[in-house]
Coordinates of C-alpha atoms and ligand atoms in Angstrom, one line a residue:
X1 CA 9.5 27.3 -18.8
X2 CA 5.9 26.9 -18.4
X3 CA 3.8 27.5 -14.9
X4 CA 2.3 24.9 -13.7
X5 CA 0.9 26.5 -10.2
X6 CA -0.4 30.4 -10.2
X7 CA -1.9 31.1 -7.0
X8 CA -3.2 34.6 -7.1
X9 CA -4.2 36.3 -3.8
X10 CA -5.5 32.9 -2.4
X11 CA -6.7 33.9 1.8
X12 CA -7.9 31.1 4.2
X13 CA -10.2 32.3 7.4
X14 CA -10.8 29.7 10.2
X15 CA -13.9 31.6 12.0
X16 CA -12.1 34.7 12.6
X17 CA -8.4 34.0 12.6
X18 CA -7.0 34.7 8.8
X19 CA -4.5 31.7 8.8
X20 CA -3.2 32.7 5.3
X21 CA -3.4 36.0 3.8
X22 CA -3.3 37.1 0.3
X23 CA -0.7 35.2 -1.0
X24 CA 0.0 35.3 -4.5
X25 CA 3.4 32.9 -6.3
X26 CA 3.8 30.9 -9.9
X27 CA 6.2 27.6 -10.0
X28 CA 7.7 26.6 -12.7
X29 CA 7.7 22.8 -13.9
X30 CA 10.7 21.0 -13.2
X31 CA 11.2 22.5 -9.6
X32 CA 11.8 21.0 -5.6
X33 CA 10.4 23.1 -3.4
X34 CA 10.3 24.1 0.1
X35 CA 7.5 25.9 2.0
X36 CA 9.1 26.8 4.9
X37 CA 8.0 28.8 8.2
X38 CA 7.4 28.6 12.0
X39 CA 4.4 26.3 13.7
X40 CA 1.4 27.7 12.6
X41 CA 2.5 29.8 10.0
X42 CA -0.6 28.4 7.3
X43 CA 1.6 26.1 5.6
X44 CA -0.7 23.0 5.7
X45 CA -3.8 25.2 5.2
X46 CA -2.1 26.9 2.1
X47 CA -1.9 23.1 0.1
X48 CA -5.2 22.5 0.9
X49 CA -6.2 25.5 -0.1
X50 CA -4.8 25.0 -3.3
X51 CA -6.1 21.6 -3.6
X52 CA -9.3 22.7 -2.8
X53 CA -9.3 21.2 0.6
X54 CA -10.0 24.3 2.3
X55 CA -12.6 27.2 1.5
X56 CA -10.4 30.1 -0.1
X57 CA -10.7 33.2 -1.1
X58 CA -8.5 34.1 -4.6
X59 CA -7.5 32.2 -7.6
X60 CA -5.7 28.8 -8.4
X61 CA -4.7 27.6 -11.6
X62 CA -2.8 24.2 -12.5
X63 CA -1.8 23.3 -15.6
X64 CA -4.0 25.9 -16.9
X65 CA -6.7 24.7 -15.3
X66 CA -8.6 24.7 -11.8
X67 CA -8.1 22.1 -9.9
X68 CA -11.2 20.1 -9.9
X69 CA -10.0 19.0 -13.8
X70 CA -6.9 18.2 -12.6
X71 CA -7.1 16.0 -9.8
X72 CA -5.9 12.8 -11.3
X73 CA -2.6 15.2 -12.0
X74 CA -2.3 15.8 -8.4
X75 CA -0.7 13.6 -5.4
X76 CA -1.0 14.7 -2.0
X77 CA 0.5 13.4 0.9
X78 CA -0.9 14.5 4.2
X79 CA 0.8 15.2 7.9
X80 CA 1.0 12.4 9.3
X81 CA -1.2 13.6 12.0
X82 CA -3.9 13.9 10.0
X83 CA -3.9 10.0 8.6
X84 CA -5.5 7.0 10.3
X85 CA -2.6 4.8 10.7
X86 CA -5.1 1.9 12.7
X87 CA -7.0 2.0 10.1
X88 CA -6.9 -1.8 8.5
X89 CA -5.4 -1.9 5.6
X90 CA -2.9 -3.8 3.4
X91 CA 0.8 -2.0 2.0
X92 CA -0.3 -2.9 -1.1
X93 CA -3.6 -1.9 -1.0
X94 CA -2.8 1.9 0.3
X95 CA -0.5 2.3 -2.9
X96 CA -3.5 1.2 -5.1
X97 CA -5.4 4.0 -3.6
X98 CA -3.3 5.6 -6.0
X99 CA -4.2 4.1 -9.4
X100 CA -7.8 4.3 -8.5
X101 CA -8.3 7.6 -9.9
X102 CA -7.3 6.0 -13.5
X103 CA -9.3 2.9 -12.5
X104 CA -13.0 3.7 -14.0
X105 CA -15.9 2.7 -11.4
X106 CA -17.2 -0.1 -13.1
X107 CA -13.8 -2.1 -13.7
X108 CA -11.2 -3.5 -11.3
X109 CA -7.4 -3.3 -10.9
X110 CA -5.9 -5.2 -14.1
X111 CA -2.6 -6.5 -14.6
X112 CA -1.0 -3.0 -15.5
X113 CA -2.4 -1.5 -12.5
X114 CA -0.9 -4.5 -10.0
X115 CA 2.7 -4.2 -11.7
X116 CA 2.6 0.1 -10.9
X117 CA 2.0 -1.3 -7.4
X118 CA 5.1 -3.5 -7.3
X119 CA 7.0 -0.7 -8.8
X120 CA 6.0 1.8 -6.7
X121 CA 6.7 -0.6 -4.0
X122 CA 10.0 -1.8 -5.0
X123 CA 11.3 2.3 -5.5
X124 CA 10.5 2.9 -1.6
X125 CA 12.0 -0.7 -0.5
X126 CA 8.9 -1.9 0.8
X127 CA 8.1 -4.8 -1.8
X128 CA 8.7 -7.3 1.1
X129 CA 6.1 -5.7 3.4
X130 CA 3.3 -5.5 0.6
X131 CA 1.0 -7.5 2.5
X132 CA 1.3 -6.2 5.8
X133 CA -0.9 -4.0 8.0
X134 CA -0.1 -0.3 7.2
X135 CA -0.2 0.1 11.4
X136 CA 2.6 -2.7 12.1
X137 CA 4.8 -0.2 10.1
X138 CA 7.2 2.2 11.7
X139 CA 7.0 5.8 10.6
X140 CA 9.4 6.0 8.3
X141 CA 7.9 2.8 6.5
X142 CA 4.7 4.3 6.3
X143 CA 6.1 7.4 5.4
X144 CA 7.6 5.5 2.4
X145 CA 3.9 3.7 1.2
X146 CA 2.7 7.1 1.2
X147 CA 5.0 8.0 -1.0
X148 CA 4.6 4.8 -2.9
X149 CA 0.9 5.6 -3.5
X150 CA 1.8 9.4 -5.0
X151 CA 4.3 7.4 -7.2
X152 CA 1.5 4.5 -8.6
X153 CA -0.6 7.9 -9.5
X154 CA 2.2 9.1 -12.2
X155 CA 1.0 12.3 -11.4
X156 CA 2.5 15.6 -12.4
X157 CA 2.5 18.2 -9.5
X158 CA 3.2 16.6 -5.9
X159 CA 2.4 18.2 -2.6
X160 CA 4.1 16.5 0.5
X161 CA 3.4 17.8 4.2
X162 CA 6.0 17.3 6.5
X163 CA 7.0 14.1 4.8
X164 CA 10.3 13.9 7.4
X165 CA 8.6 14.6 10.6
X166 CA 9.0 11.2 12.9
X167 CA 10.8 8.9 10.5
X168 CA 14.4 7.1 10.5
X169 CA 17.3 8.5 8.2
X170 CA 17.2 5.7 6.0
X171 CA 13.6 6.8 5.0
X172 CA 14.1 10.0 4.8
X173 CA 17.7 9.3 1.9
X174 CA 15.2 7.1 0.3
X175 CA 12.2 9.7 0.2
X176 CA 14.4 12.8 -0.9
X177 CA 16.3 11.0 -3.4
X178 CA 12.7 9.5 -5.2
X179 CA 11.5 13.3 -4.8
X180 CA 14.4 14.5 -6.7
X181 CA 14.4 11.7 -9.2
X182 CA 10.7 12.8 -9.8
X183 CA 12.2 16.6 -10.1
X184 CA 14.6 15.4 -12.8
X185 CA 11.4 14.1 -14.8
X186 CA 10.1 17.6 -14.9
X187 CA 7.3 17.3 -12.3
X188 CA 7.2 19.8 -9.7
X189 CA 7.5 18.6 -6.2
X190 CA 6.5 20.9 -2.9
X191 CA 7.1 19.7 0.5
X192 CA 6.6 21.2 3.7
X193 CA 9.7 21.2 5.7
X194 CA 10.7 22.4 9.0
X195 CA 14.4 21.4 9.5
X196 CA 16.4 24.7 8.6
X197 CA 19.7 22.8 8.4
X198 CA 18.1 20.8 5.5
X199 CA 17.0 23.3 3.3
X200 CA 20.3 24.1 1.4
X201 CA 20.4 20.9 0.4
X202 CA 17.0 19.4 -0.6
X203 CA 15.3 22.1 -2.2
X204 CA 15.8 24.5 -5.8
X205 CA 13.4 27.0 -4.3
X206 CA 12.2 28.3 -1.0
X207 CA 8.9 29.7 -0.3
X208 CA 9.0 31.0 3.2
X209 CA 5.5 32.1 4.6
X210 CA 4.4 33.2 7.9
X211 CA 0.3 33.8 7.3
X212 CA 1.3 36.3 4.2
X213 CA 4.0 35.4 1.7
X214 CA 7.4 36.9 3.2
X215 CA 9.4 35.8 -0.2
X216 CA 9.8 33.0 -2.7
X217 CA 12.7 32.4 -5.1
X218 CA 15.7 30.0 -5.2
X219 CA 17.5 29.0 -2.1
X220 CA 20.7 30.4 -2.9
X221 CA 18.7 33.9 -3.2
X222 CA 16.4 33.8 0.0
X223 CA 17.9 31.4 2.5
X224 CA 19.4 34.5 4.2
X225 CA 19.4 35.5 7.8
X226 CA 17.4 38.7 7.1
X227 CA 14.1 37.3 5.4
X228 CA 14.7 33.9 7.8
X229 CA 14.2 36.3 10.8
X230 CA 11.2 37.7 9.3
X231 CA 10.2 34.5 8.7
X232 CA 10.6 33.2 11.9
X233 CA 9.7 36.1 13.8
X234 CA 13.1 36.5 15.5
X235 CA 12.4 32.9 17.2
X236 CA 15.5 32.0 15.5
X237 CA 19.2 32.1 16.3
X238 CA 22.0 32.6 13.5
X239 CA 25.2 31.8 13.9
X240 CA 28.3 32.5 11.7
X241 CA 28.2 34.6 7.8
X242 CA 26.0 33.8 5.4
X243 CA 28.1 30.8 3.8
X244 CA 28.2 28.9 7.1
X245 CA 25.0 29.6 8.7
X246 CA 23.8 27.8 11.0
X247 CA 20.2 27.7 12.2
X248 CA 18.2 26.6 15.3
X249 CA 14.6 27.3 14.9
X250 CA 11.8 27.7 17.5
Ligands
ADP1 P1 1.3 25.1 9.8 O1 1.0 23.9 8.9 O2 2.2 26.1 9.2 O3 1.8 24.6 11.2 P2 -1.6 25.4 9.8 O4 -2.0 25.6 8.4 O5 -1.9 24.0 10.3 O6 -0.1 25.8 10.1 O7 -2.4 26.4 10.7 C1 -2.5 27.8 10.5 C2 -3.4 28.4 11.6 O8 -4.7 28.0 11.4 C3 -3.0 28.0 13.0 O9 -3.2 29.1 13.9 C4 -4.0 26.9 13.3 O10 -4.3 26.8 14.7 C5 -5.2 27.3 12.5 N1 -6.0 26.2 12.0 C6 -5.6 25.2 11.2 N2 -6.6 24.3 10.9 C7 -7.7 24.8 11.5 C8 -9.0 24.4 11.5 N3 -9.5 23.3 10.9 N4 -9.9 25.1 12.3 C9 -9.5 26.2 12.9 N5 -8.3 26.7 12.9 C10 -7.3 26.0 12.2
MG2 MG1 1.2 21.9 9.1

């Protein structure tokens, strides 16, 4: 299988705290993946590092290339913290947001474009809301534009922060079942995750960080009490064997 991220010795300094340092990993296409680790541990700084959000030192490549050639390949969804949500806006228009990087300056939204919307819109159940106010929403509905908008881009490597934080469990079925639907096409899908209990189940590959890179493989090889404790910095309890573990974090 081919790589589609290699992220060689990437470091991120805020003034003088290193928030992530020296991490290094490839994916594969074709892959779910959790980045996983305690409050603070550089997990939002590391995507924007490797989107170029953030100033870094080290090397990314995607799809062979760096990233600024690649954007239009690339769909980020933010924390939610970090959106706008009074901002006023239309459903429908936030999830063209994401055909606009096909759309060329000097043209408008055609036909095509509009019926991506509607798709994309009908996938995350929101086709009713299209022209509603993105603040009216509740979280998990906004939660599932969001996602709507990545979908309308048809990209091919997706980065979701904390997509679950503050949303119904309705939202969250919907959201994980699209993400692994989008796996199954053979795009590779990360997502920022916090819930422990979850991980078993949503994701093919863990990447567990806590500033440096503590280890990355599948789950069924690294979702073990030993490197979670390193992980978490023993502000983690474990109860039961391996098979049955159970996990409260932080
Ligand atoms: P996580 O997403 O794992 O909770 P972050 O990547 O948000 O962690 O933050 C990692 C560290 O960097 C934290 O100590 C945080 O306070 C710090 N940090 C994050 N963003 C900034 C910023 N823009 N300026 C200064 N420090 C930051
Ligand atoms: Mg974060």
């Amino acid at each position: 299988m081919d790589n589609v991220l290699k992220v060689e010795s990437l470091s991120v300094y805020y003034e003088n705290n290193q928030a992530i340092k020296n991490i290094s990993f490839c994916a594969e296409e074709g892959k779910l993946i959790g980045i996983v680790g305690p409050n603070g541990a550089g997990k939002s700084t590391l995507i924007k590092a490797i989107l170029g959000l953030e100033k870094a030192q080290g090397n990314v490549t995607i799809l062979g290339k760096k990233v600024t050639n690649v954007r239009k390949q690339i769909s980020y969804v933010p924390q939610r913290n970090q959106i706008d949500w009074d901002f006023p806006v239309l459903v429908e228009d936030v999830v063209m947001m994401g055909r606009f990087t096909h759309i060329p300056w000097y043209k408008k939204a055609d036909k095509k474009d509009r019926e991506i919307v509607a798709e994309s819109l009908d996938k995350v159940g929101m086709v009713e809301f299209a022209k509603r106010q993105i603040g009216e929403l509740s979280g998990g509905q906004q939660q599932r534009v969001f996602i709507a908008r990545a979908l309308a881009q048809h990209a091919d490597l997706f980065f979701l922060d904390e997509p679950f934080v503050g949303i119904d469990i309705t939202s969250e079925e919907i959201i994980i079942n699209l993400l692994r639907e989008i796996r199954n096409m053979g795009k590779t899908v990360f997502v920022v995750h916090h819930d422990l209990s979850k991980v078993e189940q949503y994701f093919d590959e863990l990447l567990l960080i806590n500033k440096e890179l503590i280890e990355y493989g599948k789950v069924n090889e690294v979702y073990q009490p030993d490197i979670l404790q390193k992980t978490y910095k023993g502000r983690i309890t474990l109860f039961g064997s391996n098979e049955n573990m159970m996990v409260v974090s932080e």
